Every structure is written in C-alpha cells, then in structure tokens.
Amino acid sequence: VGIRFQTAETADFPAIIALMNAAFRGAKGWSLETSYIDGQRTNESLLSEEIGNGAIYLLVKDDQVLQACVSVKALSPHKWYLGALTVSPALQKAGLGRQILEAAEAYVAQRGARTIEITVLNVREALIAWYDRRGYRRTGAKRPFPYGDARFGKPTRDDLEFFVFERNLGQ
Ligand SMILES: CC(C)(COP(=O)(O)OP(=O)(O)OC[C@H]1O[C@@H](n2cnc3c(N)ncnc32)[C@H](O)[C@@H]1OP(=O)(O)O)[C@@H](O)C(=O)NCCC(=O)NCCS
C-alpha cells in the first residue's frame, strides 16, 4: 500500500496536536515519553513556529481522519531534518511507522536530500533501536532539551538531551 501524503494546512493543526500529544504523552503506545516528561508534546505556537521556519508537515489521512504525520525541513540542499514522526496509538505496531518513514525519505530524496538528520531523546532506548534498524547512526552530536519552554511539556528529570542521528540515503 503506497503512502499518500497531504501537506498540512492551518485547519489541520488541532488534529496534529491531538495526535502527537496522544502518541508521545498519552496512555497507549510502545514508545511513550510519559515516564520522563509530563504534559503536552506540541501546541499551536510550536507548530506555527516550525512551519514558519521552513518545516513541512506531511499527513496521512484515512477518510479525512488523521492517522499519522511526519515533518521534514531542508537544512541545506543535500541535508534534511526529519521529525515529529507519529502514528496514532491504535494503529501502531503494524508497520505504518516504517512505511511513513520510508515514504518521507523518498519525499526528501526527490527534493535533493542525500542525508537525513533526526534527533531522539537520549533516554528512549527502544526508539533509538528502532531507528538503528532503519539505518540511522549516532553522529556523536547532542542538542539541549528546551528546559523552561513549557510548550514542550514538563520534564520530570534533569538529564534529558537529544542525540543526533543521520542516515545516508542510497546506502
Ligand atoms: C515511533 C512510531 C512512529 C512507530 O510507529 P509504528 O507504526 O508503531 O511502527 P512500526 O509498526 O513500523 O514498527 C513497530 C516496531 O516497534 C517494535 N516494538 C513493538 N513493541 C515494542 C516494545 N514494547 N518495545 C520496543 N519495541 C517494540 C517492533 O518490533 C517494530 O520494530 P521492527 O519493525 O524493527 O521489528 C510510533 O510508535 C509513535 O508514534 N510513537 C510516538 C511518537 C514518537 O516517539 N515518535 C518518534 C519521535 S523521534
């Protein structure tokens, strides 16, 4: 089954926010963040800021209902950032996440990407293993967690940071 992406419009924001908050910070899912961050994963302000900075939110809908999303952003002509990969908790573990990641990789490759960068919270071992199985390797670089910016939720530990991973397309 091919993935058909739609680009997000402002009218999609409430559904994207609900989907991401449920998948990252809700009650059901194999890769929740709730043991180290309370509260929301994103909101209108953050989404508008990201899109204003060049991020493209790609949506997968079934009969108008949002099932999954992923964001991509060109960092340079050949290097793109991928983030916000989310599958509705009810639909997880059926291969949709893998298919959406592959479709997003194809989307950016078609637009010139040779390398994809992602960032994953240092403590998310199962998710890091999942990305490793998809070819994403740690670069050694780290990025700070935005402590103090409540739009990202309320961390319950003080040692969170992001690890940077890259995948070279075509390998
Ligand atoms: C990460 C996410 C997008 C994956 O979507 P998905 O549709 O569940 O993914 P798939 O069905 O393709 O893959 C499920 C994988 O989880 C693994 N898995 C299932 N249960 C697991 C568990 N309890 N612990 C660890 N891995 C598990 C499966 O083995 C499978 O991996 P494999 O295909 O390499 O064998 C989805 O879980 C999600 O939305 N998570 C919350 C948001 C998030 O954290 N996004 C990533 C941001 S960096």
Short mmCIF file of N, CA and C and ligand atoms in Angstrom, two decimals:
data_model
loop_
_atom_site.label_atom_id
_atom_site.label_comp_id
_atom_site.label_asym_id
_atom_site.label_seq_id
_atom_site.Cartn_x
_atom_site.Cartn_y
_atom_site.Cartn_z
N VAL A 1 0.86 -1.20 0.00
CA VAL A 1 0.00 0.00 0.00
C VAL A 1 0.89 1.23 0.00
N GLY A 2 0.72 2.10 -0.97
CA GLY A 2 1.52 3.33 -1.01
C GLY A 2 0.99 4.36 -0.04
N ILE A 3 1.92 5.12 0.55
CA ILE A 3 1.53 6.21 1.45
C ILE A 3 1.27 7.44 0.61
N ARG A 4 0.14 8.09 0.81
CA ARG A 4 -0.15 9.35 0.11
C ARG A 4 -0.15 10.48 1.13
N PHE A 5 0.85 11.37 0.99
CA PHE A 5 0.95 12.48 1.93
C PHE A 5 0.10 13.66 1.48
N GLN A 6 -0.47 14.36 2.46
CA GLN A 6 -1.05 15.67 2.21
C GLN A 6 -0.24 16.66 3.03
N THR A 7 -0.01 17.85 2.50
CA THR A 7 0.71 18.88 3.27
C THR A 7 -0.26 19.56 4.23
N ALA A 8 0.19 19.78 5.45
CA ALA A 8 -0.70 20.33 6.47
C ALA A 8 -1.13 21.76 6.17
N GLU A 9 -2.39 22.05 6.42
CA GLU A 9 -2.94 23.40 6.39
C GLU A 9 -3.20 23.82 7.84
N THR A 10 -3.41 25.11 8.04
CA THR A 10 -3.70 25.59 9.40
C THR A 10 -4.89 24.85 10.01
N ALA A 11 -5.85 24.50 9.18
CA ALA A 11 -7.04 23.80 9.68
C ALA A 11 -6.71 22.41 10.25
N ASP A 12 -5.54 21.87 9.88
CA ASP A 12 -5.13 20.55 10.39
C ASP A 12 -4.47 20.64 11.76
N PHE A 13 -4.11 21.84 12.20
CA PHE A 13 -3.32 21.96 13.43
C PHE A 13 -3.95 21.25 14.63
N PRO A 14 -5.25 21.46 14.91
CA PRO A 14 -5.81 20.79 16.10
C PRO A 14 -5.66 19.27 16.04
N ALA A 15 -5.85 18.68 14.86
CA ALA A 15 -5.74 17.22 14.74
C ALA A 15 -4.29 16.77 14.90
N ILE A 16 -3.34 17.52 14.37
CA ILE A 16 -1.91 17.17 14.51
C ILE A 16 -1.52 17.22 15.99
N ILE A 17 -1.95 18.27 16.66
CA ILE A 17 -1.61 18.44 18.08
C ILE A 17 -2.20 17.30 18.90
N ALA A 18 -3.46 16.96 18.64
CA ALA A 18 -4.11 15.87 19.39
C ALA A 18 -3.40 14.54 19.12
N LEU A 19 -3.04 14.30 17.86
CA LEU A 19 -2.36 13.04 17.50
C LEU A 19 -1.00 12.94 18.19
N MET A 20 -0.21 14.02 18.10
CA MET A 20 1.13 13.97 18.69
C MET A 20 1.08 13.88 20.21
N ASN A 21 0.18 14.63 20.82
CA ASN A 21 0.09 14.57 22.28
C ASN A 21 -0.35 13.18 22.74
N ALA A 22 -1.24 12.54 21.99
CA ALA A 22 -1.68 11.18 22.37
C ALA A 22 -0.55 10.18 22.19
N ALA A 23 0.19 10.27 21.09
CA ALA A 23 1.21 9.25 20.79
C ALA A 23 2.46 9.41 21.65
N PHE A 24 2.84 10.65 21.98
CA PHE A 24 4.05 10.87 22.80
C PHE A 24 3.73 10.87 24.29
N ARG A 25 2.56 11.40 24.65
CA ARG A 25 2.30 11.69 26.08
C ARG A 25 0.98 11.10 26.56
N GLY A 26 0.41 10.16 25.80
CA GLY A 26 -0.90 9.61 26.16
C GLY A 26 -0.79 8.36 27.01
N ALA A 27 -1.80 7.49 26.90
CA ALA A 27 -1.90 6.33 27.76
C ALA A 27 -1.55 5.03 27.03
N LYS A 28 -1.54 5.06 25.69
CA LYS A 28 -1.34 3.82 24.95
C LYS A 28 -0.25 4.03 23.89
N GLY A 29 0.63 3.04 23.73
CA GLY A 29 1.68 3.16 22.73
C GLY A 29 2.94 2.47 23.23
N TRP A 30 3.80 2.04 22.32
CA TRP A 30 5.02 1.33 22.75
C TRP A 30 6.20 2.27 22.95
N SER A 31 6.03 3.55 22.59
CA SER A 31 7.17 4.47 22.70
C SER A 31 6.75 5.80 23.31
N LEU A 32 6.02 5.73 24.44
CA LEU A 32 5.58 6.96 25.12
C LEU A 32 6.74 7.64 25.84
N GLU A 33 6.60 8.95 26.07
CA GLU A 33 7.61 9.71 26.81
C GLU A 33 7.17 10.00 28.24
N THR A 34 6.04 9.42 28.65
CA THR A 34 5.42 9.83 29.91
C THR A 34 6.24 9.52 31.15
N SER A 35 7.21 8.60 31.05
CA SER A 35 7.99 8.37 32.27
C SER A 35 9.04 9.45 32.53
N TYR A 36 9.26 10.35 31.58
CA TYR A 36 10.22 11.43 31.87
C TYR A 36 9.74 12.83 31.52
N ILE A 37 8.57 12.92 30.83
CA ILE A 37 8.03 14.26 30.56
C ILE A 37 6.50 14.24 30.72
N ASP A 38 5.97 15.15 31.52
CA ASP A 38 4.52 15.30 31.66
C ASP A 38 4.05 16.37 30.68
N GLY A 39 2.73 16.36 30.46
CA GLY A 39 2.14 17.46 29.70
C GLY A 39 2.25 17.27 28.20
N GLN A 40 2.09 18.36 27.48
CA GLN A 40 1.96 18.30 26.03
C GLN A 40 3.30 18.11 25.31
N ARG A 41 3.24 17.53 24.12
CA ARG A 41 4.41 17.40 23.25
C ARG A 41 4.52 18.60 22.31
N THR A 42 3.34 19.13 21.90
CA THR A 42 3.37 20.29 20.99
C THR A 42 2.08 21.09 21.17
N ASN A 43 2.05 22.25 20.56
CA ASN A 43 0.85 23.08 20.57
C ASN A 43 0.87 24.01 19.35
N GLU A 44 -0.15 24.86 19.24
CA GLU A 44 -0.30 25.73 18.05
C GLU A 44 0.91 26.62 17.85
N SER A 45 1.42 27.17 18.96
CA SER A 45 2.53 28.12 18.87
C SER A 45 3.78 27.44 18.30
N LEU A 46 4.05 26.22 18.78
CA LEU A 46 5.23 25.50 18.32
C LEU A 46 5.10 25.09 16.86
N LEU A 47 3.91 24.58 16.51
CA LEU A 47 3.68 24.17 15.12
C LEU A 47 3.84 25.35 14.16
N SER A 48 3.21 26.48 14.49
CA SER A 48 3.31 27.65 13.61
C SER A 48 4.75 28.10 13.49
N GLU A 49 5.48 28.06 14.62
CA GLU A 49 6.89 28.49 14.59
C GLU A 49 7.71 27.57 13.69
N GLU A 50 7.50 26.25 13.83
CA GLU A 50 8.27 25.30 13.00
C GLU A 50 7.97 25.51 11.52
N ILE A 51 6.68 25.65 11.19
CA ILE A 51 6.30 25.80 9.79
C ILE A 51 6.81 27.14 9.26
N GLY A 52 6.78 28.17 10.11
CA GLY A 52 7.34 29.47 9.73
C GLY A 52 8.84 29.39 9.46
N ASN A 53 9.50 28.42 10.11
CA ASN A 53 10.95 28.24 9.92
C ASN A 53 11.26 27.24 8.82
N GLY A 54 10.25 26.83 8.05
CA GLY A 54 10.52 26.00 6.87
C GLY A 54 10.14 24.55 6.98
N ALA A 55 9.61 24.11 8.12
CA ALA A 55 9.21 22.71 8.23
C ALA A 55 7.95 22.46 7.40
N ILE A 56 7.89 21.27 6.81
CA ILE A 56 6.71 20.84 6.06
C ILE A 56 6.12 19.66 6.83
N TYR A 57 4.88 19.79 7.27
CA TYR A 57 4.22 18.67 7.94
C TYR A 57 3.47 17.85 6.89
N LEU A 58 3.83 16.56 6.81
CA LEU A 58 3.21 15.64 5.86
C LEU A 58 2.23 14.76 6.64
N LEU A 59 1.01 14.68 6.14
CA LEU A 59 -0.07 14.00 6.86
C LEU A 59 -0.55 12.77 6.11
N VAL A 60 -0.93 11.75 6.87
CA VAL A 60 -1.59 10.58 6.30
C VAL A 60 -2.99 10.54 6.90
N LYS A 61 -3.98 10.61 6.03
CA LYS A 61 -5.37 10.59 6.50
C LYS A 61 -6.10 9.41 5.90
N ASP A 62 -7.07 8.91 6.63
CA ASP A 62 -7.97 7.89 6.10
C ASP A 62 -9.37 8.45 6.25
N ASP A 63 -10.01 8.71 5.11
CA ASP A 63 -11.37 9.24 5.17
C ASP A 63 -11.40 10.52 6.01
N GLN A 64 -10.49 11.43 5.77
CA GLN A 64 -10.38 12.73 6.44
C GLN A 64 -9.83 12.65 7.87
N VAL A 65 -9.67 11.44 8.40
CA VAL A 65 -9.20 11.32 9.79
C VAL A 65 -7.68 11.17 9.79
N LEU A 66 -7.00 12.01 10.58
CA LEU A 66 -5.54 11.98 10.63
C LEU A 66 -5.06 10.72 11.34
N GLN A 67 -4.21 9.95 10.66
CA GLN A 67 -3.71 8.70 11.23
C GLN A 67 -2.25 8.81 11.64
N ALA A 68 -1.51 9.65 10.93
CA ALA A 68 -0.06 9.71 11.15
C ALA A 68 0.47 11.00 10.56
N CYS A 69 1.66 11.41 11.03
CA CYS A 69 2.30 12.60 10.46
C CYS A 69 3.81 12.48 10.58
N VAL A 70 4.49 13.33 9.85
CA VAL A 70 5.95 13.44 9.93
C VAL A 70 6.30 14.82 9.40
N SER A 71 7.36 15.43 9.95
CA SER A 71 7.77 16.74 9.42
C SER A 71 9.15 16.62 8.79
N VAL A 72 9.37 17.40 7.76
CA VAL A 72 10.67 17.43 7.10
C VAL A 72 11.06 18.88 6.86
N LYS A 73 12.35 19.13 6.85
CA LYS A 73 12.83 20.51 6.67
C LYS A 73 14.22 20.47 6.04
N ALA A 74 14.43 21.26 5.02
CA ALA A 74 15.75 21.32 4.39
C ALA A 74 16.68 22.12 5.30
N LEU A 75 17.83 21.53 5.66
CA LEU A 75 18.86 22.24 6.43
C LEU A 75 19.87 22.85 5.47
N SER A 76 20.02 22.19 4.34
CA SER A 76 20.89 22.64 3.24
C SER A 76 20.39 21.88 2.02
N PRO A 77 20.90 22.16 0.82
CA PRO A 77 20.33 21.46 -0.34
C PRO A 77 20.37 19.94 -0.23
N HIS A 78 21.39 19.39 0.42
CA HIS A 78 21.53 17.93 0.44
C HIS A 78 21.24 17.30 1.79
N LYS A 79 20.92 18.11 2.78
CA LYS A 79 20.68 17.56 4.11
C LYS A 79 19.34 18.05 4.65
N TRP A 80 18.49 17.10 5.02
CA TRP A 80 17.16 17.43 5.52
C TRP A 80 17.01 16.88 6.93
N TYR A 81 16.23 17.61 7.73
CA TYR A 81 15.86 17.17 9.07
C TYR A 81 14.49 16.51 9.00
N LEU A 82 14.34 15.42 9.74
CA LEU A 82 13.04 14.73 9.81
C LEU A 82 12.63 14.67 11.28
N GLY A 83 11.38 15.01 11.56
CA GLY A 83 10.92 14.99 12.95
C GLY A 83 9.44 14.71 13.05
N ALA A 84 8.94 14.72 14.27
CA ALA A 84 7.50 14.59 14.54
C ALA A 84 6.88 13.34 13.93
N LEU A 85 7.69 12.29 13.76
CA LEU A 85 7.14 11.05 13.20
C LEU A 85 6.15 10.46 14.21
N THR A 86 4.92 10.34 13.82
CA THR A 86 3.87 9.94 14.76
C THR A 86 2.85 9.04 14.07
N VAL A 87 2.50 7.95 14.74
CA VAL A 87 1.42 7.07 14.28
C VAL A 87 0.38 7.01 15.41
N SER A 88 -0.87 7.11 15.05
CA SER A 88 -1.95 7.02 16.03
C SER A 88 -1.77 5.76 16.88
N PRO A 89 -1.86 5.88 18.22
CA PRO A 89 -1.60 4.73 19.09
C PRO A 89 -2.38 3.47 18.68
N ALA A 90 -3.61 3.64 18.25
CA ALA A 90 -4.44 2.49 17.88
C ALA A 90 -3.89 1.75 16.66
N LEU A 91 -3.06 2.43 15.86
CA LEU A 91 -2.57 1.84 14.61
C LEU A 91 -1.10 1.42 14.68
N GLN A 92 -0.49 1.58 15.86
CA GLN A 92 0.95 1.28 15.98
C GLN A 92 1.22 -0.23 15.92
N LYS A 93 2.49 -0.55 15.68
CA LYS A 93 3.00 -1.93 15.66
C LYS A 93 2.47 -2.74 14.49
N ALA A 94 2.00 -2.07 13.44
CA ALA A 94 1.51 -2.78 12.27
C ALA A 94 2.33 -2.44 11.03
N GLY A 95 3.45 -1.74 11.23
CA GLY A 95 4.31 -1.42 10.09
C GLY A 95 4.07 -0.05 9.48
N LEU A 96 3.09 0.69 10.01
CA LEU A 96 2.79 2.01 9.42
C LEU A 96 3.94 3.00 9.65
N GLY A 97 4.51 2.98 10.86
CA GLY A 97 5.63 3.88 11.15
C GLY A 97 6.77 3.68 10.17
N ARG A 98 7.10 2.42 9.93
CA ARG A 98 8.17 2.10 8.98
C ARG A 98 7.83 2.60 7.58
N GLN A 99 6.59 2.39 7.15
CA GLN A 99 6.19 2.82 5.81
C GLN A 99 6.24 4.34 5.67
N ILE A 100 5.83 5.04 6.73
CA ILE A 100 5.81 6.51 6.66
C ILE A 100 7.23 7.06 6.65
N LEU A 101 8.10 6.44 7.43
CA LEU A 101 9.50 6.86 7.43
C LEU A 101 10.09 6.67 6.02
N GLU A 102 9.82 5.52 5.42
CA GLU A 102 10.35 5.27 4.07
C GLU A 102 9.78 6.26 3.06
N ALA A 103 8.48 6.56 3.17
CA ALA A 103 7.86 7.50 2.23
C ALA A 103 8.43 8.91 2.43
N ALA A 104 8.71 9.28 3.68
CA ALA A 104 9.28 10.61 3.95
C ALA A 104 10.72 10.67 3.42
N GLU A 105 11.44 9.57 3.54
CA GLU A 105 12.80 9.51 2.99
C GLU A 105 12.76 9.69 1.47
N ALA A 106 11.78 9.05 0.83
CA ALA A 106 11.64 9.19 -0.63
C ALA A 106 11.26 10.63 -0.99
N TYR A 107 10.40 11.22 -0.18
CA TYR A 107 9.94 12.61 -0.42
C TYR A 107 11.13 13.57 -0.41
N VAL A 108 12.01 13.44 0.59
CA VAL A 108 13.14 14.38 0.67
C VAL A 108 14.22 14.02 -0.36
N ALA A 109 14.39 12.73 -0.64
CA ALA A 109 15.37 12.32 -1.66
C ALA A 109 15.01 12.94 -3.00
N GLN A 110 13.71 12.96 -3.29
CA GLN A 110 13.24 13.54 -4.55
C GLN A 110 13.53 15.04 -4.62
N ARG A 111 13.69 15.66 -3.46
CA ARG A 111 13.95 17.10 -3.39
C ARG A 111 15.42 17.39 -3.13
N GLY A 112 16.27 16.39 -3.30
CA GLY A 112 17.71 16.65 -3.26
C GLY A 112 18.45 16.11 -2.05
N ALA A 113 17.72 15.55 -1.07
CA ALA A 113 18.40 15.09 0.15
C ALA A 113 19.30 13.90 -0.12
N ARG A 114 20.49 13.95 0.46
CA ARG A 114 21.38 12.79 0.46
C ARG A 114 21.57 12.28 1.87
N THR A 115 21.35 13.16 2.84
CA THR A 115 21.48 12.78 4.25
C THR A 115 20.24 13.24 4.99
N ILE A 116 19.76 12.40 5.91
CA ILE A 116 18.66 12.80 6.79
C ILE A 116 19.18 12.84 8.21
N GLU A 117 18.84 13.93 8.90
CA GLU A 117 19.19 14.07 10.31
C GLU A 117 17.92 13.93 11.15
N ILE A 118 18.04 13.21 12.26
CA ILE A 118 16.96 13.17 13.24
C ILE A 118 17.57 13.41 14.62
N THR A 119 16.73 13.76 15.58
CA THR A 119 17.20 13.83 16.97
C THR A 119 16.23 13.01 17.81
N VAL A 120 16.79 12.27 18.77
CA VAL A 120 15.96 11.42 19.64
C VAL A 120 16.43 11.67 21.07
N LEU A 121 15.48 11.72 22.00
CA LEU A 121 15.83 11.91 23.41
C LEU A 121 16.76 10.79 23.85
N ASN A 122 17.81 11.17 24.55
CA ASN A 122 18.85 10.23 25.00
C ASN A 122 18.32 8.99 25.73
N VAL A 123 17.19 9.12 26.43
CA VAL A 123 16.71 8.02 27.27
C VAL A 123 15.77 7.05 26.54
N ARG A 124 15.47 7.31 25.27
CA ARG A 124 14.48 6.49 24.56
C ARG A 124 15.14 5.31 23.85
N GLU A 125 15.55 4.33 24.63
CA GLU A 125 16.36 3.24 24.08
C GLU A 125 15.63 2.41 23.03
N ALA A 126 14.36 2.10 23.27
CA ALA A 126 13.61 1.26 22.32
C ALA A 126 13.46 1.98 20.98
N LEU A 127 13.25 3.29 21.08
CA LEU A 127 13.08 4.08 19.85
C LEU A 127 14.41 4.23 19.11
N ILE A 128 15.49 4.41 19.87
CA ILE A 128 16.82 4.50 19.26
C ILE A 128 17.13 3.18 18.52
N ALA A 129 16.77 2.06 19.13
CA ALA A 129 16.97 0.75 18.49
C ALA A 129 16.13 0.63 17.22
N TRP A 130 14.92 1.17 17.28
CA TRP A 130 14.03 1.13 16.10
C TRP A 130 14.66 1.91 14.94
N TYR A 131 15.18 3.11 15.24
CA TYR A 131 15.83 3.91 14.19
C TYR A 131 17.13 3.25 13.71
N ASP A 132 17.82 2.59 14.62
CA ASP A 132 19.04 1.89 14.21
C ASP A 132 18.70 0.81 13.17
N ARG A 133 17.58 0.12 13.39
CA ARG A 133 17.16 -0.91 12.42
C ARG A 133 16.75 -0.29 11.10
N ARG A 134 16.50 1.00 11.08
CA ARG A 134 16.16 1.70 9.83
C ARG A 134 17.38 2.39 9.23
N GLY A 135 18.57 2.18 9.82
CA GLY A 135 19.79 2.73 9.21
C GLY A 135 20.27 4.05 9.78
N TYR A 136 19.69 4.52 10.88
CA TYR A 136 20.10 5.80 11.47
C TYR A 136 21.20 5.58 12.50
N ARG A 137 22.31 6.29 12.33
CA ARG A 137 23.50 6.10 13.17
C ARG A 137 23.80 7.37 13.95
N ARG A 138 24.26 7.20 15.20
CA ARG A 138 24.61 8.36 16.03
C ARG A 138 25.80 9.09 15.45
N THR A 139 25.71 10.42 15.44
CA THR A 139 26.84 11.21 14.95
C THR A 139 27.78 11.58 16.09
N GLY A 140 27.30 11.47 17.33
CA GLY A 140 28.06 11.93 18.48
C GLY A 140 27.62 13.32 18.94
N ALA A 141 26.95 14.04 18.05
CA ALA A 141 26.48 15.39 18.43
C ALA A 141 25.26 15.28 19.35
N LYS A 142 25.10 16.28 20.18
CA LYS A 142 23.98 16.34 21.12
C LYS A 142 23.36 17.72 21.04
N ARG A 143 22.07 17.79 21.37
CA ARG A 143 21.37 19.09 21.43
C ARG A 143 20.68 19.18 22.78
N PRO A 144 20.63 20.36 23.35
CA PRO A 144 20.00 20.51 24.67
C PRO A 144 18.48 20.32 24.61
N PHE A 145 17.90 19.76 25.65
CA PHE A 145 16.44 19.73 25.78
C PHE A 145 15.99 21.15 26.15
N PRO A 146 14.88 21.63 25.57
CA PRO A 146 14.45 23.02 25.87
C PRO A 146 13.78 23.16 27.24
N TYR A 147 14.58 22.90 28.30
CA TYR A 147 14.07 23.11 29.66
C TYR A 147 13.60 24.55 29.79
N GLY A 148 12.42 24.73 30.42
CA GLY A 148 11.93 26.08 30.64
C GLY A 148 10.96 26.54 29.57
N ASP A 149 10.87 25.84 28.44
CA ASP A 149 9.88 26.18 27.42
C ASP A 149 8.72 25.20 27.57
N ALA A 150 7.65 25.64 28.23
CA ALA A 150 6.53 24.75 28.61
C ALA A 150 5.79 24.19 27.40
N ARG A 151 6.05 24.74 26.21
CA ARG A 151 5.39 24.21 25.02
C ARG A 151 5.81 22.77 24.75
N PHE A 152 6.99 22.36 25.25
CA PHE A 152 7.50 21.00 25.05
C PHE A 152 7.10 20.07 26.19
N GLY A 153 6.30 20.57 27.15
CA GLY A 153 5.88 19.77 28.29
C GLY A 153 6.75 20.05 29.50
N LYS A 154 6.50 19.24 30.55
CA LYS A 154 7.21 19.45 31.82
C LYS A 154 8.08 18.24 32.12
N PRO A 155 9.37 18.35 31.87
CA PRO A 155 10.26 17.21 32.14
C PRO A 155 10.29 16.89 33.63
N THR A 156 10.34 15.59 33.95
CA THR A 156 10.39 15.18 35.35
C THR A 156 11.78 14.67 35.73
N ARG A 157 12.74 14.82 34.85
CA ARG A 157 14.14 14.58 35.20
C ARG A 157 15.01 15.63 34.52
N ASP A 158 16.22 15.78 35.04
CA ASP A 158 17.02 16.93 34.61
C ASP A 158 18.19 16.55 33.70
N ASP A 159 18.17 15.29 33.22
CA ASP A 159 19.31 14.83 32.41
C ASP A 159 18.91 14.54 30.96
N LEU A 160 17.82 15.17 30.51
CA LEU A 160 17.38 14.90 29.14
C LEU A 160 18.18 15.74 28.15
N GLU A 161 18.52 15.12 27.04
CA GLU A 161 19.12 15.84 25.92
C GLU A 161 18.83 15.04 24.66
N PHE A 162 19.07 15.63 23.53
CA PHE A 162 18.82 14.93 22.27
C PHE A 162 20.12 14.41 21.71
N PHE A 163 20.09 13.15 21.24
CA PHE A 163 21.20 12.61 20.45
C PHE A 163 20.88 12.86 18.98
N VAL A 164 21.88 13.18 18.21
CA VAL A 164 21.72 13.40 16.77
C VAL A 164 22.07 12.11 16.03
N PHE A 165 21.23 11.75 15.08
CA PHE A 165 21.45 10.56 14.23
C PHE A 165 21.35 10.98 12.78
N GLU A 166 22.06 10.25 11.93
CA GLU A 166 21.97 10.52 10.48
C GLU A 166 21.84 9.22 9.72
N ARG A 167 21.18 9.34 8.60
CA ARG A 167 21.17 8.22 7.66
C ARG A 167 21.57 8.76 6.30
N ASN A 168 22.52 8.10 5.66
CA ASN A 168 22.87 8.46 4.30
C ASN A 168 21.96 7.70 3.36
N LEU A 169 21.21 8.43 2.56
CA LEU A 169 20.29 7.78 1.63
C LEU A 169 21.10 7.14 0.53
N GLY A 170 20.62 6.04 0.03
CA GLY A 170 21.35 5.38 -1.03
C GLY A 170 22.37 4.39 -0.51
N GLN A 171 22.43 4.22 0.80
CA GLN A 171 23.34 3.21 1.37
C GLN A 171 22.54 2.06 1.93
C1 LIG B 1 7.68 5.51 16.69
C2 LIG B 1 6.38 5.26 15.91
C3 LIG B 1 6.20 6.34 14.86
C4 LIG B 1 6.49 3.90 15.24
O1 LIG B 1 5.28 3.63 14.57
P1 LIG B 1 4.70 2.14 14.45
O2 LIG B 1 3.61 2.19 13.44
O3 LIG B 1 4.40 1.61 15.79
O4 LIG B 1 5.99 1.40 13.85
P2 LIG B 1 6.11 0.00 13.12
O5 LIG B 1 4.83 -0.75 13.25
O6 LIG B 1 6.66 0.23 11.77
O7 LIG B 1 7.24 -0.68 13.97
C5 LIG B 1 6.96 -1.12 15.27
C6 LIG B 1 8.27 -1.55 15.85
O8 LIG B 1 8.21 -1.49 17.25
C7 LIG B 1 8.81 -2.65 17.79
N1 LIG B 1 8.17 -2.79 19.07
C8 LIG B 1 6.90 -3.14 19.32
N2 LIG B 1 6.67 -3.15 20.65
C9 LIG B 1 7.81 -2.78 21.23
C10 LIG B 1 8.19 -2.60 22.58
N3 LIG B 1 7.35 -2.79 23.59
N4 LIG B 1 9.45 -2.20 22.82
C11 LIG B 1 10.31 -2.00 21.81
N5 LIG B 1 10.00 -2.14 20.51
C12 LIG B 1 8.75 -2.54 20.22
C13 LIG B 1 8.53 -3.69 16.77
O9 LIG B 1 9.46 -4.72 16.88
C14 LIG B 1 8.70 -2.92 15.47
O10 LIG B 1 10.05 -2.79 15.09
P3 LIG B 1 10.64 -3.60 13.81
O11 LIG B 1 9.74 -3.26 12.67
O12 LIG B 1 12.02 -3.07 13.63
O13 LIG B 1 10.59 -5.03 14.22
C15 LIG B 1 5.16 5.24 16.87
O14 LIG B 1 5.36 4.27 17.86
C16 LIG B 1 4.87 6.56 17.54
O15 LIG B 1 4.07 7.35 17.03
N6 LIG B 1 5.49 6.82 18.73
C17 LIG B 1 5.25 8.03 19.50
C18 LIG B 1 5.86 9.22 18.83
C19 LIG B 1 7.38 9.12 18.73
O16 LIG B 1 8.03 8.84 19.70
N7 LIG B 1 7.92 9.36 17.52
C20 LIG B 1 9.34 9.35 17.26
C21 LIG B 1 9.89 10.68 17.51
S1 LIG B 1 11.67 10.77 17.39
#
